[in-house]
Amino acid sequence: MEKVNVNGIQLAYDRRGKGTPLVLLHGYPLDHHLWDDVLPLLEDTFDVIVPDLRGFGESTIADSSPTMDDYASDIAGLLDYLGIQKTAIVGHSMGGYVALAFARLYPGRVRGLGLVSSQVLADPPDRKEGRYKSATDVAENGIASVVATMTPKFTADEKLQSFARASMARQQPAAYIGALKAMAERIDSTPLLSSLKVPVVIIHGDSDALIPVDRAREVKVALPQAHLVEISGTGHMPMMEAREKTAEALKHLA
C-alpha cells in the first residue's frame, strides 16, 4: 500500500483501475481488504481508491478520539494528494457514516454516493450507551470479546466468518475505541438526503443481522430517486457474499 501524511496521521491506501474516481470505505472493525473480492469487477470502470480508515489496517491513529468528520477530512486530504477534485464515494457500514459526513462537509466533491449495509440514522440512547461500554471493555480487556460477538453477525457463511474474524483480530484496540466513540456521537444524516443531487446507490442484504434492511428501505422512501438493491439471503458483507450483484449496482455511480 501507499501512504500519505494527512491530518497528523499516515493514511494507507491502494489505487487500482481506471475511469471514474471511486472511493471505497470499509466498515468497523475491518480494513480495506473487505473490498478485495469485488475490486476486479470494478477496475475497468473506475479509478478505485481503497483506504484504511485512521487506526485500521496500515493507517496510524492520532492521540485524540476521532469523529466522523475527522475520518471524512482524512479522505479529503487523500484526494487532495492524489489531485482528485470530485469522486463517487461508497461506504460499508461505519464507512457509510464516513461517506455521509464527507457528502455533508464537501458536497462539491461528491459525484455519487453509495451506502452498503449502512444507515443514515444516529444511535438511539441505548445503542450509544452500548458503544461506550464496548469501548471501555476493549480498553480494559482487549478486542477478543468484540471479535467473538461480531463474527457470526457479519455473515452466515463460515468461510467469510473466518475472513471477518481474522480481519478484526489484526486491528489495534485504539482503532476500536476511537471508532466506537465516533459512531456513538455521529449525527442523524437524514436531513442531508434532501440536498443530494447526485446518483445514490443503496446496497443491503435482506439477512443483515447488524443493520436491518429496513434502514435501507427508509432511505429509499426519503430519496425516491436512489437506486436500491436488496440482495436475498445476504448478510452484512454483500461485497463478498454477492460480489457480482454488488459490482453491478456500484456501476450506477460511473
Coordinates of C-alpha atoms in Angstrom, one line a residue:
M1 CA 0.0 0.0 0.0
E2 CA 1.0 3.6 -0.5
K3 CA 0.9 6.1 2.4
V4 CA 0.3 9.8 2.7
N5 CA 0.7 12.1 5.7
V6 CA -2.6 13.8 6.4
N7 CA -4.1 15.5 9.5
G8 CA -1.3 14.3 11.6
I9 CA -1.5 10.6 10.7
Q10 CA -0.3 8.3 8.0
L11 CA -3.2 7.2 5.8
A12 CA -2.6 4.0 3.9
Y13 CA -4.4 3.4 0.6
D14 CA -4.4 1.2 -2.5
R15 CA -5.3 2.5 -6.0
R16 CA -6.4 0.3 -8.9
G17 CA -8.1 0.6 -12.3
K18 CA -9.1 3.5 -14.5
G19 CA -12.2 5.5 -15.1
T20 CA -14.5 7.5 -12.8
P21 CA -12.8 8.1 -9.4
L22 CA -14.4 5.8 -6.8
V23 CA -13.5 5.7 -3.1
L24 CA -14.5 2.6 -1.2
L25 CA -14.6 2.9 2.6
H26 CA -14.6 -0.2 4.8
G27 CA -16.7 -0.7 7.9
Y28 CA -15.9 -1.3 11.6
P29 CA -13.7 -3.0 12.7
L30 CA -12.2 -4.1 9.4
D31 CA -9.8 -2.7 6.8
H32 CA -9.5 -2.2 3.0
H33 CA -9.2 -6.0 2.3
L34 CA -13.0 -6.1 2.7
W35 CA -13.2 -5.0 -0.9
D36 CA -10.7 -7.4 -2.4
D37 CA -13.2 -9.7 -4.0
V38 CA -15.2 -7.0 -5.8
L39 CA -12.3 -4.9 -7.0
P40 CA -11.5 -7.0 -10.1
L41 CA -15.1 -6.4 -11.2
L42 CA -14.7 -2.6 -10.9
E43 CA -11.3 -1.9 -12.3
D44 CA -12.4 -1.5 -15.9
T45 CA -15.0 1.1 -14.9
F46 CA -13.5 3.0 -12.0
D47 CA -10.2 4.6 -10.8
V48 CA -10.7 2.9 -7.4
I49 CA -9.1 4.3 -4.2
V50 CA -9.3 2.0 -1.2
P51 CA -8.0 3.5 2.0
D52 CA -7.6 2.1 5.5
L53 CA -9.5 4.5 7.8
R54 CA -7.4 6.0 10.5
G55 CA -6.2 3.5 13.0
F56 CA -7.2 0.5 10.9
G57 CA -5.1 -1.7 8.7
E58 CA -1.8 0.1 7.9
S59 CA -3.1 3.6 8.8
T60 CA -1.9 5.2 12.0
I61 CA -4.1 6.9 14.6
A62 CA -3.8 10.2 16.5
D63 CA -3.8 10.5 20.3
S64 CA -7.3 12.2 20.3
S65 CA -10.5 10.3 19.7
P66 CA -11.7 10.8 16.1
T67 CA -15.1 12.0 14.9
M68 CA -16.8 11.0 11.7
D69 CA -15.8 14.5 10.4
D70 CA -12.2 13.6 11.1
Y71 CA -12.4 10.4 9.1
A72 CA -14.0 12.3 6.3
S73 CA -11.4 15.0 6.4
D74 CA -8.7 12.3 6.1
I75 CA -10.3 11.2 2.8
A76 CA -10.4 14.8 1.6
G77 CA -6.7 15.1 2.3
L78 CA -6.0 11.9 0.4
L79 CA -8.0 13.2 -2.6
D80 CA -6.0 16.4 -2.5
Y81 CA -2.8 14.5 -2.5
L82 CA -4.0 12.4 -5.5
G83 CA -5.2 15.5 -7.4
I84 CA -8.8 14.3 -7.5
Q85 CA -11.4 17.0 -7.1
K86 CA -14.6 15.0 -7.4
T87 CA -15.3 11.4 -6.7
A88 CA -18.0 8.8 -6.1
I89 CA -17.8 7.7 -2.5
V90 CA -19.1 4.5 -1.1
G91 CA -19.1 3.3 2.5
H92 CA -19.8 0.0 4.1
S93 CA -21.5 0.1 7.5
M94 CA -19.4 2.6 9.5
G95 CA -17.7 3.6 6.2
G96 CA -21.2 4.7 5.2
Y97 CA -21.3 7.1 8.1
V98 CA -18.0 8.5 6.9
A99 CA -19.3 8.8 3.4
L100 CA -22.3 10.7 4.6
A101 CA -20.1 13.0 6.7
F102 CA -17.9 13.6 3.6
A103 CA -21.0 14.4 1.5
R104 CA -22.1 16.9 4.2
L105 CA -18.7 18.6 4.5
Y106 CA -17.6 18.5 0.9
P107 CA -20.8 18.5 -1.3
G108 CA -18.9 19.9 -4.3
R109 CA -16.5 17.0 -4.3
V110 CA -19.2 14.3 -4.5
R111 CA -20.3 12.9 -7.9
G112 CA -22.1 9.9 -6.4
L113 CA -22.8 8.3 -3.1
G114 CA -23.1 4.7 -2.1
L115 CA -24.3 3.1 1.1
V116 CA -23.6 -0.6 1.6
S117 CA -25.1 -2.3 4.7
S118 CA -25.3 1.1 6.3
Q119 CA -27.9 3.7 7.5
V120 CA -28.4 7.4 8.0
L121 CA -29.8 7.4 11.5
A122 CA -27.9 8.4 14.6
D123 CA -27.6 5.9 17.5
P124 CA -30.6 5.9 19.9
P125 CA -29.6 6.4 23.6
D126 CA -29.3 2.7 24.4
R127 CA -27.2 1.9 21.4
K128 CA -25.0 4.9 22.2
E129 CA -24.5 3.7 25.8
G130 CA -23.7 0.2 24.5
R131 CA -20.9 1.6 22.3
Y132 CA -19.3 3.4 25.2
K133 CA -19.5 0.2 27.3
S134 CA -17.8 -1.7 24.5
A135 CA -15.1 0.9 24.2
T136 CA -14.4 0.6 28.0
D137 CA -14.3 -3.2 27.7
V138 CA -11.8 -3.0 24.8
A139 CA -9.7 -0.6 26.8
E140 CA -9.7 -2.9 29.8
N141 CA -9.8 -6.4 28.3
G142 CA -8.8 -6.1 24.6
I143 CA -10.7 -6.9 21.5
A144 CA -11.4 -10.6 21.9
S145 CA -15.0 -10.2 23.1
V146 CA -15.9 -7.9 20.3
V147 CA -14.4 -10.2 17.7
A148 CA -16.3 -13.2 19.1
T149 CA -19.6 -11.4 19.3
M150 CA -19.5 -9.7 15.9
T151 CA -18.1 -12.6 13.8
P152 CA -21.4 -14.6 13.4
K153 CA -23.3 -11.3 12.8
F154 CA -21.4 -10.4 9.7
T155 CA -22.5 -13.4 7.7
A156 CA -23.8 -17.0 8.0
D157 CA -21.0 -18.1 5.6
E158 CA -18.4 -19.9 7.6
K159 CA -15.6 -19.2 5.2
L160 CA -16.4 -15.5 5.3
Q161 CA -16.7 -15.6 9.0
S162 CA -13.1 -16.8 9.1
F163 CA -12.1 -13.8 7.0
A164 CA -14.0 -11.4 9.3
R165 CA -12.6 -12.9 12.4
A166 CA -9.0 -12.7 11.1
S167 CA -9.6 -9.1 9.8
M168 CA -11.0 -7.9 13.1
A169 CA -8.2 -9.7 15.1
R170 CA -5.4 -7.8 13.4
Q171 CA -6.8 -4.3 14.2
Q172 CA -5.5 -2.1 17.0
P173 CA -7.6 -1.7 20.2
A174 CA -7.2 2.1 19.9
A175 CA -8.9 1.9 16.5
Y176 CA -11.8 0.0 18.0
I177 CA -12.1 2.5 20.8
G178 CA -11.9 5.6 18.6
A179 CA -14.5 4.2 16.1
L180 CA -16.9 3.1 18.8
K181 CA -16.9 6.6 20.3
A182 CA -17.2 8.3 16.8
M183 CA -20.2 6.1 15.9
A184 CA -21.8 6.8 19.2
E185 CA -21.5 10.6 18.6
R186 CA -22.4 10.7 14.9
I187 CA -25.3 12.9 13.9
D188 CA -28.5 11.9 12.1
S189 CA -27.8 12.3 8.4
T190 CA -31.5 12.2 7.3
P191 CA -31.6 16.0 6.7
L192 CA -28.7 15.6 4.3
L193 CA -30.7 13.3 1.9
S194 CA -32.9 16.1 0.6
S195 CA -29.9 18.1 -0.5
L196 CA -28.3 15.3 -2.5
K197 CA -28.4 16.0 -6.3
V198 CA -26.0 13.2 -7.3
P199 CA -26.7 9.5 -8.0
V200 CA -27.2 7.4 -4.9
V201 CA -26.9 3.7 -4.7
I202 CA -28.1 1.7 -1.7
I203 CA -27.0 -2.0 -1.3
H204 CA -28.3 -4.1 1.5
G205 CA -28.6 -7.8 2.3
D206 CA -32.1 -8.9 3.5
S207 CA -30.4 -11.1 6.1
D208 CA -28.2 -8.5 7.6
A209 CA -28.0 -9.2 11.4
L210 CA -26.2 -6.0 12.2
I211 CA -28.2 -3.3 10.4
P212 CA -31.7 -4.3 9.3
V213 CA -32.6 -3.9 5.7
D214 CA -35.5 -1.7 6.8
R215 CA -32.8 1.1 7.3
A216 CA -32.1 0.9 3.6
R217 CA -35.8 0.9 2.7
E218 CA -36.2 4.1 4.8
V219 CA -33.5 5.8 2.8
K220 CA -35.2 4.8 -0.4
V221 CA -38.5 6.3 0.8
A222 CA -36.8 9.6 1.8
L223 CA -34.8 9.6 -1.5
P224 CA -37.0 8.0 -4.2
Q225 CA -34.5 8.6 -7.0
A226 CA -31.9 6.4 -5.2
H227 CA -31.1 3.0 -6.7
L228 CA -31.9 0.4 -4.0
V229 CA -30.6 -3.2 -4.4
E230 CA -31.7 -5.7 -1.9
I231 CA -29.8 -8.9 -2.1
S232 CA -31.7 -12.0 -1.0
G233 CA -30.0 -14.3 1.5
T234 CA -27.1 -11.9 2.0
G235 CA -25.8 -10.7 5.4
H236 CA -23.6 -7.7 6.3
M237 CA -20.9 -8.3 3.6
P238 CA -22.6 -8.2 0.2
M239 CA -19.3 -7.2 -1.5
M240 CA -18.1 -10.7 -0.5
E241 CA -21.3 -12.7 -0.3
A242 CA -22.7 -11.4 -3.7
R243 CA -19.8 -9.6 -5.4
E244 CA -21.3 -9.6 -8.9
K245 CA -24.6 -8.0 -7.8
T246 CA -22.7 -5.5 -5.7
A247 CA -20.4 -4.5 -8.6
E248 CA -23.3 -4.2 -11.0
A249 CA -25.1 -1.9 -8.5
L250 CA -22.0 0.2 -7.9
K251 CA -21.6 0.8 -11.7
H252 CA -24.6 3.1 -11.5
L253 CA -22.1 5.6 -10.0
A254 CA -19.9 5.6 -13.1

